Amino acid sequence: MTQRRNISSGSKWEPLLGYSRAVVAGNTVYVSGTVGAAADGSVPEGAYAQSSRALEIIRDALAQAGADLTNVVRTRLFLTDMADFDAVAKAHGEAFGEIRPATTIVKVAGLVDAAFVVEIEAVAMI
């Protein structure tokens, strides 16, 4: 069996739902779908701010796994409104412009809380 290590962000949802912020399995890091909640639980205003914050959380999880954004090979972005595409693309481009992982963008009916407009997940190889 491949070595596995769970990484926690300390979110109240992890034990409730039974998931980890990220899981390291062998040389692969799987980062769960991540919304842009601030450390105090508040929700930043706007798609760019939420995307930027979600990417910070992903960056932190990757660091705990011994990786960084340059190790990301795949991202998936879930938007509640495609009108937010440019703002989300700007934040994603700032993080991954030179890295250029395989990326999928999907419009969804909603996220865990109506205040969230974007959720991002990532896969990295270390």
Coordinates of N, CA and C in Angstrom, one line a residue:
M1 N 0.8 -1.2 0.0 CA 0.0 0.0 0.0 C 0.9 1.2 0.0
T2 N 0.5 2.2 -0.8 CA 1.2 3.5 -0.8 C 1.1 4.2 0.5
Q3 N 2.2 4.8 0.9 CA 2.2 5.6 2.1 C 1.2 6.8 2.0
R4 N 0.4 7.0 3.0 CA -0.6 8.1 3.0 C -0.4 8.9 4.3
R5 N -0.6 10.3 4.0 CA -0.6 11.2 5.1 C -1.7 12.2 4.9
N6 N -2.5 12.4 6.0 CA -3.5 13.4 5.9 C -3.0 14.8 6.4
I7 N -3.4 15.9 5.8 CA -3.1 17.2 6.2 C -4.3 18.0 6.5
S8 N -4.3 18.6 7.7 CA -5.5 19.4 8.2 C -5.2 20.9 8.1
S9 N -6.2 21.6 7.8 CA -6.1 23.1 7.9 C -6.7 23.6 9.2
G10 N -7.3 22.6 10.0 CA -7.9 23.0 11.3 C -9.4 23.4 11.1
S11 N -9.9 23.3 9.9 CA -11.3 23.7 9.6 C -12.3 22.9 10.5
K12 N -13.3 23.5 11.0 CA -14.3 22.8 11.8 C -15.0 21.7 10.9
W13 N -15.0 21.9 9.6 CA -15.7 21.0 8.7 C -15.0 19.6 8.5
E14 N -13.7 19.6 8.7 CA -12.9 18.4 8.5 C -13.4 17.2 9.3
P15 N -13.5 17.3 10.7 CA -14.0 16.2 11.4 C -15.5 15.9 11.2
L16 N -16.2 17.0 11.0 CA -17.7 16.9 10.9 C -18.0 16.1 9.6
L17 N -17.3 16.4 8.5 CA -17.6 15.8 7.2 C -16.8 14.6 7.0
G18 N -15.6 14.5 7.7 CA -14.7 13.3 7.6 C -13.8 13.5 6.4
Y19 N -13.2 14.6 6.2 CA -12.2 14.8 5.1 C -11.0 15.5 5.6
S20 N -10.0 15.6 4.7 CA -8.7 16.3 5.0 C -8.6 17.4 4.0
R21 N -7.9 18.5 4.4 CA -7.6 19.6 3.5 C -6.8 19.0 2.3
A22 N -5.9 18.1 2.6 CA -5.1 17.5 1.6 C -4.7 16.1 2.0
V23 N -4.4 15.3 1.1 CA -3.9 13.9 1.3 C -2.7 13.7 0.5
V24 N -1.6 13.3 1.1 CA -0.4 12.9 0.4 C -0.4 11.4 0.2
A25 N -0.4 10.9 -1.0 CA -0.4 9.4 -1.3 C 0.8 9.2 -2.2
G26 N 1.8 8.6 -1.7 CA 3.0 8.4 -2.5 C 3.6 9.8 -2.8
N27 N 3.8 10.0 -4.1 CA 4.4 11.3 -4.5 C 3.3 12.3 -5.0
T28 N 2.0 12.0 -4.7 CA 1.0 12.9 -5.2 C 0.3 13.5 -4.0
V29 N 0.0 14.8 -4.1 CA -0.8 15.6 -3.1 C -2.1 16.0 -3.7
Y30 N -3.2 15.5 -3.1 CA -4.6 15.9 -3.5 C -5.1 16.9 -2.5
V31 N -5.4 18.1 -3.0 CA -5.9 19.2 -2.2 C -7.4 19.2 -2.4
S32 N -8.2 19.1 -1.4 CA -9.7 19.1 -1.4 C -10.2 20.5 -2.0
G33 N -11.4 20.5 -2.5 CA -12.0 21.7 -2.9 C -11.9 22.7 -1.8
T34 N -11.5 23.9 -2.1 CA -11.1 24.9 -1.1 C -11.9 26.2 -1.5
V35 N -12.6 26.7 -0.5 CA -13.3 28.0 -0.7 C -12.4 29.1 0.0
G36 N -12.7 30.3 -0.3 CA -11.8 31.4 0.2 C -12.2 32.0 1.6
A37 N -12.5 31.2 2.5 CA -12.9 31.7 3.9 C -11.7 32.3 4.5
A38 N -11.8 33.4 5.2 CA -10.8 34.0 5.9 C -10.5 33.2 7.2
A39 N -9.4 33.4 7.8 CA -9.0 32.7 9.1 C -10.1 32.8 10.1
D40 N -10.8 33.9 10.2 CA -11.8 34.1 11.2 C -13.2 33.6 10.8
G41 N -13.2 32.9 9.6 CA -14.5 32.4 9.1 C -15.3 33.3 8.3
S42 N -14.9 34.5 8.2 CA -15.6 35.5 7.3 C -15.4 35.2 5.8
V43 N -16.2 35.7 5.0 CA -16.1 35.4 3.6 C -15.7 36.7 2.9
P44 N -14.6 36.7 2.2 CA -14.1 37.9 1.5 C -15.2 38.3 0.4
E45 N -15.2 39.6 0.1 CA -16.2 40.1 -0.9 C -15.6 39.9 -2.3
G46 N -16.3 39.2 -3.1 CA -15.9 39.2 -4.6 C -15.1 37.9 -4.9
A47 N -15.2 37.6 -6.2 CA -14.6 36.4 -6.7 C -13.1 36.4 -6.7
Y48 N -12.5 37.6 -7.0 CA -11.1 37.7 -7.0 C -10.5 37.5 -5.6
A49 N -11.1 38.1 -4.6 CA -10.7 38.0 -3.2 C -10.8 36.6 -2.7
Q50 N -12.0 36.0 -3.0 CA -12.2 34.6 -2.6 C -11.3 33.6 -3.3
S51 N -11.0 33.8 -4.6 CA -10.1 33.0 -5.3 C -8.7 33.1 -4.7
S52 N -8.2 34.3 -4.5 CA -6.9 34.6 -3.9 C -6.7 33.9 -2.6
R53 N -7.8 34.0 -1.7 CA -7.7 33.4 -0.4 C -7.7 31.9 -0.5
A54 N -8.5 31.3 -1.4 CA -8.5 29.9 -1.6 C -7.2 29.4 -2.0
L55 N -6.5 30.1 -2.9 CA -5.2 29.8 -3.4 C -4.1 29.9 -2.2
E56 N -4.3 30.8 -1.3 CA -3.4 30.9 -0.1 C -3.6 29.6 0.7
I57 N -4.8 29.2 0.9 CA -5.1 28.0 1.7 C -4.5 26.8 1.1
I58 N -4.6 26.7 -0.3 CA -4.0 25.6 -1.0 C -2.5 25.6 -0.9
R59 N -1.9 26.8 -1.0 CA -0.5 27.0 -0.9 C 0.0 26.5 0.5
D60 N -0.7 26.8 1.5 CA -0.4 26.4 2.9 C -0.4 24.9 3.0
A61 N -1.5 24.3 2.4 CA -1.6 22.8 2.5 C -0.5 22.1 1.7
L62 N -0.1 22.7 0.6 CA 1.0 22.1 -0.2 C 2.3 22.2 0.6
A63 N 2.5 23.4 1.3 CA 3.7 23.5 2.1 C 3.8 22.5 3.1
Q64 N 2.7 22.2 3.8 CA 2.7 21.1 4.8 C 3.0 19.7 4.2
A65 N 2.7 19.6 2.9 CA 3.0 18.3 2.2 C 4.4 18.3 1.7
G66 N 5.1 19.4 1.8 CA 6.5 19.4 1.2 C 6.5 19.8 -0.2
A67 N 5.5 20.5 -0.7 CA 5.3 20.9 -2.1 C 5.0 22.4 -2.1
D68 N 4.9 22.9 -3.3 CA 4.5 24.3 -3.5 C 3.7 24.4 -4.8
L69 N 3.4 25.6 -5.2 CA 2.5 25.8 -6.4 C 3.2 25.2 -7.7
T70 N 4.5 25.3 -7.7 CA 5.2 24.8 -8.9 C 5.0 23.3 -9.1
N71 N 4.6 22.6 -8.1 CA 4.4 21.1 -8.1 C 2.9 20.8 -8.6
V72 N 2.1 21.8 -8.7 CA 0.7 21.6 -9.1 C 0.6 21.2 -10.6
V73 N -0.1 20.1 -10.9 CA -0.2 19.6 -12.2 C -1.7 19.7 -12.7
R74 N -2.6 19.9 -11.8 CA -4.0 20.0 -12.1 C -4.8 20.8 -11.2
T75 N -5.7 21.7 -11.7 CA -6.6 22.4 -10.9 C -8.0 22.3 -11.4
R76 N -9.0 22.4 -10.5 CA -10.4 22.4 -10.9 C -11.0 23.6 -10.2
L77 N -11.7 24.4 -11.0 CA -12.4 25.6 -10.4 C -13.9 25.5 -10.6
F78 N -14.6 25.7 -9.6 CA -16.0 25.6 -9.6 C -16.6 27.0 -9.3
L79 N -17.3 27.6 -10.3 CA -17.9 28.9 -10.2 C -19.4 28.8 -10.1
T80 N -20.0 29.7 -9.3 CA -21.4 29.7 -9.3 C -22.0 30.6 -10.3
D81 N -21.1 31.5 -10.9 CA -21.6 32.5 -11.9 C -20.4 32.7 -12.9
M82 N -20.6 32.4 -14.1 CA -19.5 32.5 -15.1 C -19.2 34.0 -15.4
A83 N -20.0 34.9 -14.9 CA -19.7 36.3 -14.9 C -18.5 36.6 -14.1
D84 N -18.1 35.7 -13.2 CA -17.0 35.9 -12.3 C -15.7 35.3 -12.9
F85 N -15.8 34.8 -14.2 CA -14.7 34.1 -14.8 C -13.4 35.0 -14.8
D86 N -13.5 36.3 -15.3 CA -12.3 37.1 -15.4 C -11.6 37.3 -14.0
A87 N -12.4 37.5 -13.0 CA -11.8 37.8 -11.7 C -11.1 36.5 -11.2
V88 N -11.8 35.4 -11.4 CA -11.2 34.1 -10.9 C -10.0 33.8 -11.8
A89 N -10.1 34.0 -13.1 CA -8.9 33.7 -14.0 C -7.7 34.6 -13.6
K90 N -8.0 35.9 -13.2 CA -6.9 36.7 -12.8 C -6.1 36.2 -11.6
A91 N -6.9 35.8 -10.6 CA -6.2 35.2 -9.4 C -5.5 33.9 -9.7
H92 N -6.1 33.0 -10.5 CA -5.5 31.8 -10.9 C -4.2 32.0 -11.7
G93 N -4.3 33.0 -12.7 CA -3.2 33.3 -13.5 C -2.0 33.9 -12.7
E94 N -2.3 34.7 -11.7 CA -1.3 35.2 -10.8 C -0.5 34.1 -10.1
A95 N -1.2 33.1 -9.7 CA -0.6 32.0 -9.0 C 0.1 31.0 -10.0
F96 N -0.5 30.7 -11.1 CA -0.1 29.7 -12.0 C 0.3 30.1 -13.4
G97 N 0.5 31.4 -13.6 CA 0.8 31.9 -15.0 C 2.0 31.2 -15.6
E98 N 3.0 31.0 -14.9 CA 4.2 30.3 -15.4 C 4.2 28.8 -15.3
I99 N 3.4 28.3 -14.4 CA 3.3 26.9 -14.1 C 2.4 26.1 -15.0
R100 N 1.3 26.7 -15.3 CA 0.3 26.3 -16.3 C -0.2 24.9 -16.1
P101 N -0.8 24.5 -15.0 CA -1.3 23.2 -14.8 C -2.5 22.9 -15.7
A102 N -2.8 21.7 -15.9 CA -4.1 21.3 -16.6 C -5.2 21.9 -15.7
T103 N -6.2 22.5 -16.3 CA -7.2 23.2 -15.5 C -8.6 23.0 -16.1
T104 N -9.6 22.8 -15.3 CA -11.0 22.7 -15.7 C -11.8 23.8 -14.9
I105 N -12.7 24.4 -15.6 CA -13.6 25.4 -15.0 C -15.0 24.9 -15.2
V106 N -15.8 24.8 -14.2 CA -17.1 24.3 -14.2 C -18.1 25.3 -13.5
K107 N -19.2 25.5 -14.1 CA -20.3 26.3 -13.5 C -21.1 25.3 -12.6
V108 N -21.3 25.7 -11.4 CA -22.1 24.8 -10.5 C -23.3 25.6 -10.0
A109 N -24.4 24.9 -9.5 CA -25.6 25.6 -9.0 C -25.3 26.3 -7.7
G110 N -24.4 25.8 -6.9 CA -24.1 26.4 -5.6 C -23.0 25.7 -4.9
L111 N -22.5 26.4 -3.8 CA -21.5 25.8 -3.0 C -22.0 25.7 -1.6
V112 N -21.2 25.3 -0.7 CA -21.7 24.9 0.7 C -22.4 26.1 1.4
D113 N -22.0 27.3 1.0 CA -22.7 28.5 1.6 C -22.9 29.5 0.4
A114 N -24.0 30.1 0.4 CA -24.4 31.0 -0.7 C -23.4 32.1 -0.9
A115 N -22.7 32.5 0.2 CA -21.7 33.6 0.1 C -20.5 33.2 -0.7
F116 N -20.2 32.0 -0.9 CA -19.0 31.5 -1.6 C -19.4 31.5 -3.1
V117 N -18.5 32.0 -4.0 CA -18.8 32.0 -5.4 C -17.8 31.2 -6.2
V118 N -16.7 30.7 -5.5 CA -15.7 29.9 -6.2 C -15.1 28.9 -5.2
E119 N -14.8 27.7 -5.7 CA -14.1 26.7 -5.0 C -13.0 26.1 -5.9
I120 N -11.9 25.9 -5.3 CA -10.7 25.4 -6.1 C -10.1 24.2 -5.5
E121 N -9.8 23.2 -6.3 CA -9.1 22.0 -5.9 C -7.8 21.9 -6.7
A122 N -6.8 21.1 -6.2 CA -5.5 21.0 -6.9 C -5.0 19.6 -6.7
V123 N -4.1 19.2 -7.6 CA -3.4 18.0 -7.5 C -1.9 18.4 -7.8
A124 N -1.0 17.9 -7.0 CA 0.4 18.2 -7.2 C 1.2 16.9 -7.1
M125 N 2.4 16.9 -7.8 CA 3.3 15.8 -7.8 C 4.6 16.3 -7.1
I126 N 5.1 15.5 -6.1 CA 6.3 15.9 -5.4 C 7.3 14.7 -5.6

